[in-house]
Amino acid sequence: MVNPAYRLLLGMVVLLTGVGYRSAQAQYAPGSSAPAQSGLLYIPAAFHPGHSAQVNYETSPEYNQPMDQYVSGYNSYPDSGSPYQSDMIVRALPVDRGWAYDNPVDGLFKNIASHSWMRLEYLLWKAPPGNQLIGTEIPNGNDPRLPYAIPDPDGTMNLEAHEADLSSIGSQGSNGIRGTFGIDFNSGTIEAIFFGMRSDRSSVSYGKSELMRTNFSMDDETNTTYDLSNSISIQTLLDGRVDTVINGARFNQKFSVDYQSSAWGVESNYVINTEQLFFRTYAGAGGFQMRPMVGFRYLKIGESMLIKGSFEDQAATATLPVELFETTISTETSNKLYIPQAGVRMEFVHPWFTISAEPKVGFGVNDYNGSVLTDQFFSAADPTHVTQIAKTRFSPTFEFGVNARVNLTENFTFNVGYNFLWANQVARPGTITYYNTSTTNDTTGVSLQAQDSLDSYKLHGLVIGGEIRFP
C-alpha cells in the first residue's frame, strides 16, 4: 500500500509541471502582447492590471553578439500591495576570445606584430685612411717615404730623413652593432636600421733609437754625435708650389701619430613587392626573387689626427744649438651626410637557408667642417694657430652587402655576411691639412692651414647576427 504522503508529493510535482509548461507556452505565443526584443536598453515589464502576475523570460543573445543590456523581466509586488516593476538590468557578455579579436584597434596591432621581425648584428668594420702622406713631395720627385738628404741645421753635413704616412693606421678595425626592425605588408616591407661603431683608435710612433741612423759611411764616422740620424721630416710647399730646396720640419727625438675614427647612421627603406619586375616577387616567396627598394640615409663620420714630434740639436759641432721643443699638429673633421637612396634586393630563398645580395646607390649632400691647429711647427717661437673650413657639397654613396641566413627554427635565423660602404666628397684629416708655408710666415705666424680638399671614405667588414620573427 502506497503511503498517502508519497501520493500527495507526486501530485504536486505533476501540477507544477503543467503550470510551468502553460506559462512558457503563453509567453512565446505569436499573439503575445510583450514579445522579447533583444538589444533594447529598457523593456517595460509585462504587468497588466486586473490580471494575474506573469513571469517573462528574455531570449538569450546569440554567440559572438556584442555586449548588450537586458531587463530582467521579473514582476514583483511590494509589501504595500501596489504593482512594482523591477529595475534590475542583466548584461549578457560574449565568451572571452583573447586580445585583438573583437577590438579593431587591438586587431591591427596583433596583425602588425605577427608580420614583424627584428635583426641584431655584430659588426667588425674598419675605415683606414690609406697611405696618405704626412707632408708633400720633395724637389727631386722621388718617393719621400724613402730616405733622402736633408741639410743639417748647423751646416756641417747632409743628413738622412724620410716622411711618414698613414698606411699602418686603422688596419685592425673596430667593433660595432647594427639593429634592423621590419614589418611585412601585402605591398612590400618597411625597414628601420641603426648602426654604430665604437671609436677606432690606432697610432704609430718612433722613438729616439729608431730615429738614429746605424749604417754609417766612412765620411760619417768623422762625426759621432746623434745628429747623424734617419729622422722623420714633414716637407712643405712654399707659396703653394714644390720648393727647390728641402723646406720643412725635422724630428730626431720622437715622432707619433694618433688617429681616431667613428661612424654611425640611421636609415629607412621600403622594399617593394612587385608584379612587373621580371617576374612576380613577394616577401617570403621561395626561389630566386628580386625586389626594388627606395629609402633615406643619415650618416655621421668623425675623425681626428694628432701629430707630435720633438727636435733637439745639441751637437758639439753645432754653431747654433737648438733647445728641445715639441711640435703639435691637431686636425679634426666632421661629416653629416643626408642621402636619398635606391637599390635592389636579390635573394634565393630555400626552406632551410637564404642567400642575398643588396646593392644601394645614394645621391645626397655632405655638410662638413674641419680645423687644423699647429703649435711650434718650425721652432719654439712659432705660435699656436688655428684655421677652419665649413661647407656643403654633393656626395654620392654606394653600399653593397652579401648575406647568408640559416633557418635554425621557424622563428629564428642565424646570418653571416660582408658589407661595404663607400662615400665620396668626405673631409678627412689627411687631406684637409695643407702642408704649406709662405714667404710671409714670419709676420703672420701661419705654418700649416686647413684646406677644402675632400677624399673618399670606405667602411667595410664582417657581419654576424640573428633574426627573430614574431609569431
Coordinates of C-alpha atoms in Angstrom, one line a residue:
M1 CA 0.0 0.0 0.0
V2 CA 1.4 3.4 -1.1
N3 CA 2.0 5.9 1.6
P4 CA -0.5 8.9 1.3
A5 CA 2.4 11.3 1.8
Y6 CA 4.1 10.0 -1.4
R7 CA 0.8 10.3 -3.3
L8 CA 0.5 13.9 -2.3
L9 CA 4.1 14.8 -3.3
L10 CA 3.7 13.1 -6.7
G11 CA 0.5 15.1 -7.4
M12 CA 2.2 18.4 -6.6
V13 CA 5.1 17.7 -9.0
V14 CA 2.6 16.9 -11.8
L15 CA 0.6 20.1 -11.1
L16 CA 3.6 22.4 -11.0
T17 CA 4.9 20.8 -14.2
G18 CA 1.7 21.6 -16.1
V19 CA 1.6 25.2 -14.8
G20 CA 5.2 25.9 -15.9
Y21 CA 4.5 24.5 -19.4
R22 CA 1.3 26.6 -19.9
S23 CA 3.1 29.8 -18.8
A24 CA 6.0 29.3 -21.2
Q25 CA 3.6 28.5 -24.0
A26 CA 1.7 31.7 -23.4
Q27 CA 4.9 33.8 -23.4
Y28 CA 6.2 32.7 -26.7
A29 CA 2.8 32.5 -28.5
P30 CA 2.5 34.5 -31.7
G31 CA -0.1 36.8 -30.2
S32 CA 1.8 37.6 -27.1
S33 CA 1.4 41.2 -26.1
A34 CA 5.0 41.6 -24.8
P35 CA 7.4 39.9 -27.2
A36 CA 11.1 39.8 -26.2
Q37 CA 13.2 42.4 -28.0
S38 CA 16.9 41.8 -27.8
G39 CA 19.2 44.7 -27.8
L40 CA 16.9 47.3 -26.2
L41 CA 18.3 49.2 -23.2
Y42 CA 15.0 49.0 -21.4
I43 CA 11.8 46.9 -21.8
P44 CA 8.6 47.6 -19.8
A45 CA 7.6 44.8 -17.5
A46 CA 4.6 42.7 -18.8
F47 CA 2.2 43.7 -16.0
H48 CA -1.5 44.2 -16.8
P49 CA -3.9 45.5 -14.1
G50 CA -6.6 43.1 -13.3
H51 CA -4.7 40.1 -14.4
S52 CA -2.5 37.7 -12.5
A53 CA 1.2 38.3 -12.4
Q54 CA 3.1 36.6 -15.2
V55 CA 6.8 35.7 -15.4
N56 CA 8.6 36.6 -18.6
Y57 CA 12.0 35.4 -19.7
E58 CA 14.2 37.1 -22.4
T59 CA 15.6 35.1 -25.2
S60 CA 19.3 34.5 -24.8
P61 CA 21.6 36.6 -27.0
E62 CA 23.4 34.9 -29.8
Y63 CA 27.0 33.9 -29.5
N64 CA 29.5 36.5 -30.8
Q65 CA 26.9 39.2 -30.3
P66 CA 28.4 42.4 -28.8
M67 CA 27.7 43.2 -25.2
D68 CA 24.0 44.3 -24.7
Q69 CA 21.8 45.0 -21.7
Y70 CA 18.5 43.3 -21.0
V71 CA 15.8 43.9 -18.5
S72 CA 15.4 41.1 -16.0
G73 CA 11.7 40.7 -16.9
Y74 CA 10.6 39.8 -13.4
N75 CA 7.5 41.5 -11.8
S76 CA 7.2 41.8 -8.1
Y77 CA 4.8 43.3 -5.5
P78 CA 6.0 45.4 -2.6
D79 CA 4.6 44.9 0.8
S80 CA 2.1 47.7 0.3
G81 CA 0.3 45.6 -2.4
S82 CA 0.8 48.2 -5.2
P83 CA 2.3 47.0 -8.5
Y84 CA 6.1 47.3 -8.8
Q85 CA 8.4 47.0 -11.8
S86 CA 11.9 45.8 -11.3
D87 CA 14.8 48.0 -12.5
M88 CA 17.4 45.2 -12.3
I89 CA 19.5 45.0 -15.5
V90 CA 21.1 41.8 -16.7
R91 CA 24.2 42.0 -19.0
A92 CA 24.9 39.2 -21.5
L93 CA 28.7 39.1 -22.2
P94 CA 30.3 37.1 -25.1
V95 CA 32.8 34.5 -24.4
D96 CA 36.3 36.0 -23.9
R97 CA 38.4 35.0 -27.0
G98 CA 41.6 36.8 -26.1
W99 CA 43.0 40.2 -27.0
A100 CA 42.9 41.6 -30.5
Y101 CA 39.8 39.6 -31.5
D102 CA 36.8 41.9 -31.1
N103 CA 38.5 45.4 -30.9
P104 CA 39.6 46.5 -34.4
V105 CA 42.5 48.6 -32.9
D106 CA 43.8 45.7 -31.0
G107 CA 43.4 43.5 -34.1
L108 CA 45.6 46.0 -36.1
F109 CA 48.4 45.8 -33.5
K110 CA 48.2 42.0 -33.4
N111 CA 48.3 41.8 -37.2
I112 CA 51.4 44.1 -37.3
A113 CA 53.1 42.1 -34.6
S114 CA 52.6 38.8 -36.3
H115 CA 54.2 40.2 -39.5
S116 CA 57.2 41.9 -37.8
W117 CA 60.8 40.8 -37.4
M118 CA 63.9 42.1 -35.8
R119 CA 67.6 41.5 -36.7
L120 CA 70.6 42.2 -34.4
E121 CA 74.1 42.0 -35.8
Y122 CA 77.7 42.4 -34.5
L123 CA 80.0 44.4 -36.8
L124 CA 83.7 44.2 -37.2
W125 CA 84.4 47.1 -39.6
K126 CA 87.3 49.3 -40.4
A127 CA 87.8 52.6 -42.3
P128 CA 91.5 53.1 -42.8
P129 CA 92.7 56.5 -44.2
G130 CA 95.0 54.8 -46.7
N131 CA 98.7 55.5 -47.4
Q132 CA 98.1 59.3 -47.1
L133 CA 101.5 61.1 -46.9
I134 CA 102.2 63.3 -43.9
G135 CA 103.9 66.0 -45.8
T136 CA 104.3 66.9 -49.5
E137 CA 106.6 66.0 -52.4
I138 CA 110.3 66.6 -52.4
P139 CA 112.2 68.6 -55.1
N140 CA 113.8 65.6 -56.8
G141 CA 110.5 63.9 -57.4
N142 CA 111.4 60.7 -55.6
D143 CA 109.1 58.9 -53.1
P144 CA 109.5 60.9 -49.9
R145 CA 108.9 57.7 -47.9
L146 CA 112.4 56.6 -48.8
P147 CA 115.4 58.2 -47.2
Y148 CA 116.6 61.4 -48.8
A149 CA 119.3 64.0 -48.0
I150 CA 118.3 66.9 -45.7
P151 CA 120.5 69.8 -44.6
D152 CA 121.8 69.7 -41.1
P153 CA 120.7 72.9 -39.2
D154 CA 124.3 73.6 -38.2
G155 CA 125.5 73.3 -41.8
T156 CA 128.2 70.7 -41.1
M157 CA 126.9 67.9 -43.3
N158 CA 123.8 66.4 -45.1
L159 CA 121.7 64.0 -43.0
E160 CA 119.0 61.5 -44.0
A161 CA 115.3 61.8 -43.4
H162 CA 112.1 60.4 -44.7
E163 CA 108.4 61.2 -44.5
A164 CA 105.8 59.0 -42.7
D165 CA 102.4 58.0 -44.0
L166 CA 99.1 56.6 -42.6
S167 CA 99.3 53.1 -44.2
S168 CA 99.5 51.4 -40.8
I169 CA 96.6 53.3 -39.4
G170 CA 93.1 51.7 -39.0
S171 CA 94.1 48.2 -40.2
Q172 CA 92.7 46.3 -37.2
G173 CA 89.1 47.6 -37.3
S174 CA 86.6 48.3 -34.6
N175 CA 83.5 46.7 -33.0
G176 CA 80.0 47.9 -33.8
I177 CA 76.4 46.9 -33.7
R178 CA 73.5 47.1 -36.2
G179 CA 69.8 46.7 -35.5
T180 CA 67.0 46.3 -38.1
F181 CA 63.3 46.3 -37.5
G182 CA 60.9 45.4 -40.3
I183 CA 57.2 44.9 -41.0
D184 CA 55.9 42.9 -43.9
F185 CA 52.8 44.2 -45.8
N186 CA 51.0 43.0 -48.8
S187 CA 52.6 45.7 -50.9
G188 CA 56.1 45.4 -49.5
T189 CA 58.3 45.6 -46.5
I190 CA 59.3 48.7 -44.5
E191 CA 62.6 48.6 -42.6
A192 CA 64.3 50.9 -40.0
I193 CA 68.0 50.4 -39.5
F194 CA 70.5 51.8 -37.0
F195 CA 74.2 51.1 -36.8
G196 CA 77.0 52.5 -34.6
M197 CA 80.7 51.9 -34.5
R198 CA 83.0 52.1 -31.4
S199 CA 85.6 54.8 -31.9
D200 CA 88.6 53.2 -33.6
R201 CA 91.9 54.5 -32.3
S202 CA 95.2 53.5 -33.7
S203 CA 98.7 55.0 -33.7
V204 CA 102.2 54.8 -35.0
S205 CA 105.3 56.1 -33.1
Y206 CA 109.1 56.3 -33.5
G207 CA 111.4 56.7 -30.6
K208 CA 114.9 58.2 -30.4
S209 CA 116.6 54.8 -31.0
E210 CA 114.6 54.4 -34.3
L211 CA 115.4 57.9 -35.5
M212 CA 119.1 57.3 -35.1
R213 CA 121.0 56.1 -38.1
T214 CA 123.1 52.9 -37.7
N215 CA 124.6 52.4 -41.2
F216 CA 127.5 55.0 -41.2
S217 CA 129.7 55.6 -44.2
M218 CA 133.4 56.4 -44.0
D219 CA 132.6 60.2 -44.1
D220 CA 130.0 59.8 -41.3
E221 CA 132.5 58.3 -38.9
T222 CA 134.2 61.7 -38.5
N223 CA 131.2 62.8 -36.5
T224 CA 129.9 60.6 -33.7
T225 CA 127.1 62.9 -32.4
Y226 CA 123.4 62.0 -32.6
D227 CA 122.9 64.5 -35.4
L228 CA 123.7 61.5 -37.7
S229 CA 120.1 60.4 -37.8
N230 CA 117.4 58.9 -40.0
S231 CA 114.9 61.4 -38.8
I232 CA 111.2 62.0 -39.7
S233 CA 110.6 65.1 -41.8
I234 CA 107.4 66.9 -42.8
Q235 CA 108.2 68.5 -46.1
T236 CA 106.1 71.6 -47.0
L237 CA 105.2 73.6 -50.1
L238 CA 106.3 77.2 -50.4
D239 CA 103.6 79.6 -51.5
G240 CA 101.7 76.6 -52.9
R241 CA 104.5 75.1 -55.0
V242 CA 107.1 72.5 -54.5
D243 CA 110.2 74.3 -53.3
T244 CA 113.6 73.9 -55.0
V245 CA 115.2 73.1 -51.7
I246 CA 114.2 71.0 -48.7
N247 CA 111.8 73.2 -46.7
G248 CA 110.1 71.7 -43.7
A249 CA 110.3 70.5 -40.2
R250 CA 112.5 67.6 -38.9
F251 CA 112.1 65.4 -35.8
N252 CA 115.0 63.5 -34.3
Q253 CA 113.9 62.8 -30.8
K254 CA 110.4 61.3 -31.2
F255 CA 107.5 61.2 -33.6
S256 CA 104.0 59.9 -33.2
V257 CA 100.6 59.9 -35.0
D258 CA 97.4 59.2 -33.1
Y259 CA 94.3 58.7 -35.3
Q260 CA 90.7 58.2 -34.3
S261 CA 87.7 57.4 -36.4
S262 CA 84.0 56.9 -35.6
A263 CA 80.8 56.5 -37.6
W264 CA 77.1 55.9 -37.0
G265 CA 74.0 56.2 -39.0
V266 CA 70.3 55.5 -39.4
E267 CA 68.2 54.7 -42.5
S268 CA 64.7 53.7 -43.5
N269 CA 63.9 51.6 -46.7
Y270 CA 60.8 50.4 -48.4
V271 CA 61.2 47.1 -50.2
I272 CA 58.5 46.7 -52.9
N273 CA 56.6 43.6 -53.7
T274 CA 56.2 43.7 -57.5
E275 CA 54.3 42.0 -60.3
Q276 CA 56.2 43.7 -63.1
L277 CA 60.0 43.4 -62.4
F278 CA 61.0 40.4 -64.4
F279 CA 58.6 38.1 -62.5
R280 CA 56.2 38.0 -59.6
T281 CA 58.1 38.7 -56.4
Y282 CA 56.8 38.8 -52.9
A283 CA 58.5 38.7 -49.4
G284 CA 58.8 35.1 -48.2
A285 CA 58.2 33.5 -51.6
G286 CA 60.5 30.6 -52.5
G287 CA 63.2 30.5 -55.2
F288 CA 65.0 33.5 -56.7
Q289 CA 63.4 36.9 -56.2
M290 CA 64.4 40.5 -57.0
R291 CA 62.7 43.4 -55.3
P292 CA 63.4 47.1 -55.8
M293 CA 63.8 49.4 -52.8
V294 CA 63.8 53.2 -52.0
G295 CA 64.9 54.9 -48.8
F296 CA 66.8 57.6 -47.0
R297 CA 70.0 57.5 -45.0
Y298 CA 71.7 59.8 -42.5
L299 CA 75.4 59.1 -41.9
K300 CA 77.7 60.8 -39.4
I301 CA 81.5 60.4 -39.8
G302 CA 84.0 62.0 -37.4
E303 CA 87.8 61.7 -37.5
S304 CA 90.8 63.3 -35.8
M305 CA 94.6 63.1 -36.2
L306 CA 97.2 64.3 -33.6
I307 CA 100.8 64.5 -34.7
K308 CA 103.6 65.2 -32.1
G309 CA 107.3 65.4 -32.8
S310 CA 110.4 66.6 -30.9
F311 CA 113.6 68.1 -32.2
E312 CA 116.9 69.0 -30.5
D313 CA 120.3 69.8 -31.9
Q314 CA 123.0 70.0 -29.2
A315 CA 125.8 68.5 -31.2
A316 CA 129.4 69.5 -30.3
T317 CA 129.9 70.9 -33.8
A318 CA 126.7 72.9 -33.8
T319 CA 127.3 76.6 -34.3
L320 CA 123.7 77.4 -33.3
P321 CA 122.4 74.7 -30.8
V322 CA 118.7 74.1 -30.8
E323 CA 116.9 73.6 -27.5
L324 CA 114.4 70.7 -27.3
F325 CA 110.9 71.7 -28.4
E326 CA 107.8 69.7 -29.3
T327 CA 105.7 70.3 -32.4
T328 CA 101.9 69.7 -32.3
I329 CA 99.6 69.3 -35.3
S330 CA 95.9 68.6 -34.5
T331 CA 93.4 68.0 -37.2
E332 CA 89.7 67.3 -36.8
T333 CA 86.8 66.7 -39.3
S334 CA 83.1 66.1 -39.0
N335 CA 80.8 65.0 -41.8
K336 CA 77.0 64.8 -41.9
L337 CA 75.5 63.1 -45.0
Y338 CA 71.8 63.3 -45.9
I339 CA 71.3 60.8 -48.7
P340 CA 68.1 59.6 -50.6
Q341 CA 68.9 56.1 -52.0
A342 CA 67.6 53.3 -54.1
G343 CA 68.6 49.7 -54.7
V344 CA 67.7 46.2 -55.4
R345 CA 67.4 43.2 -53.0
M346 CA 68.2 39.9 -54.7
E347 CA 67.5 36.7 -52.7
F348 CA 67.5 33.0 -53.3
V349 CA 65.0 31.6 -50.7
H350 CA 65.1 28.0 -49.6
P351 CA 63.1 26.5 -46.7
W352 CA 66.5 25.9 -44.9
F353 CA 68.5 28.9 -45.9
T354 CA 68.5 32.3 -47.8
I355 CA 71.4 33.8 -49.8
S356 CA 71.0 37.5 -50.6
A357 CA 72.9 40.4 -52.3
E358 CA 71.9 44.0 -51.9
P359 CA 73.4 47.0 -53.8
K360 CA 72.2 50.5 -53.0
V361 CA 73.2 53.8 -54.6
G362 CA 72.6 57.2 -53.0
F363 CA 72.9 60.8 -54.1
G364 CA 72.9 63.4 -51.3
V365 CA 74.8 66.2 -49.7
N366 CA 77.5 66.4 -47.1
D367 CA 77.5 69.2 -44.6
Y368 CA 81.2 69.1 -43.3
N369 CA 83.6 71.1 -41.3
G370 CA 87.2 70.8 -40.2
S371 CA 90.0 72.5 -38.3
V372 CA 93.8 72.4 -38.2
L373 CA 95.9 73.5 -35.2
T374 CA 99.6 73.9 -35.3
D375 CA 102.0 74.8 -32.4
Q376 CA 105.8 75.3 -32.6
F377 CA 106.0 73.8 -36.1
F378 CA 109.3 75.3 -37.2
S379 CA 110.7 76.2 -33.8
A380 CA 109.7 77.0 -30.2
A381 CA 108.9 80.6 -31.4
D382 CA 106.3 79.5 -33.9
P383 CA 102.9 80.4 -32.2
T384 CA 99.7 78.4 -31.9
H385 CA 97.5 79.0 -35.0
V386 CA 94.1 77.5 -35.9
T387 CA 92.3 77.6 -39.3
Q388 CA 88.9 76.2 -40.1
I389 CA 86.7 75.2 -43.1
A390 CA 82.9 74.6 -43.3
K391 CA 81.0 73.9 -46.5
T392 CA 78.3 71.7 -48.1
R393 CA 79.0 69.6 -51.1
F394 CA 77.2 67.0 -53.2
S395 CA 78.2 63.5 -52.0
P396 CA 77.3 60.2 -53.8
T397 CA 77.4 56.9 -51.9
F398 CA 77.4 53.2 -52.7
E399 CA 76.7 50.2 -50.5
F400 CA 76.9 46.5 -51.2
G401 CA 76.1 43.7 -48.8
V402 CA 76.1 39.9 -49.2
N403 CA 74.4 37.7 -46.6
A404 CA 73.7 34.1 -45.9
R405 CA 71.0 33.1 -43.4
V406 CA 70.3 29.7 -42.0
N407 CA 66.8 28.9 -40.6
L408 CA 67.5 27.3 -37.2
T409 CA 63.9 27.3 -36.2
E410 CA 60.6 28.6 -37.6
N411 CA 61.1 32.0 -35.9
F412 CA 64.9 32.3 -35.6
T413 CA 67.6 32.7 -38.2
F414 CA 71.4 32.9 -38.0
N415 CA 73.1 35.1 -40.5
V416 CA 76.7 36.0 -41.6
G417 CA 77.8 38.3 -44.3
Y418 CA 80.1 41.1 -45.5
N419 CA 79.2 44.8 -46.0
F420 CA 81.0 47.5 -48.0
L421 CA 80.0 51.2 -47.7
W422 CA 81.7 53.9 -49.9
A423 CA 81.1 57.7 -49.7
N424 CA 82.7 60.3 -51.8
Q425 CA 83.4 64.0 -51.1
V426 CA 84.2 63.4 -47.4
A427 CA 86.5 65.6 -45.3
R428 CA 89.3 63.6 -43.8
P429 CA 92.3 64.8 -41.6
G430 CA 94.9 63.6 -44.0
T431 CA 93.5 65.6 -46.9
I432 CA 92.3 68.9 -45.3
T433 CA 95.8 69.5 -43.8
Y434 CA 97.6 71.9 -46.2
Y435 CA 101.3 71.4 -45.7
N436 CA 102.3 74.8 -47.0
T437 CA 104.4 77.8 -45.8
S438 CA 104.5 81.2 -47.2
T439 CA 107.1 83.9 -47.6
T440 CA 105.1 86.0 -45.1
N441 CA 105.2 83.3 -42.4
D442 CA 107.4 85.5 -40.2
T443 CA 104.7 88.1 -39.9
T444 CA 101.6 86.0 -39.9
G445 CA 102.7 83.1 -37.8
V446 CA 100.9 80.7 -40.0
S447 CA 102.7 77.4 -40.5
L448 CA 100.0 74.8 -41.8
Q449 CA 96.4 75.5 -42.7
A450 CA 93.1 73.8 -43.3
Q451 CA 92.1 73.5 -47.0
D452 CA 88.9 72.5 -48.7
S453 CA 90.2 69.2 -50.1
L454 CA 87.9 66.1 -49.9
D455 CA 88.6 62.4 -50.2
S456 CA 86.6 59.1 -50.4
Y457 CA 85.6 57.1 -47.3
K458 CA 85.4 53.3 -47.2
L459 CA 83.8 51.4 -44.3
H460 CA 83.7 47.7 -44.6
G461 CA 83.9 44.4 -42.7
L462 CA 82.3 41.3 -41.3
V463 CA 78.7 41.0 -40.1
I464 CA 77.4 38.3 -37.8
G465 CA 73.9 38.2 -36.2
G466 CA 70.5 36.7 -35.8
E467 CA 66.9 37.4 -36.8
I468 CA 63.7 36.8 -34.9
R469 CA 60.3 36.7 -36.5
F470 CA 57.4 37.3 -34.1
P471 CA 54.8 34.5 -34.0

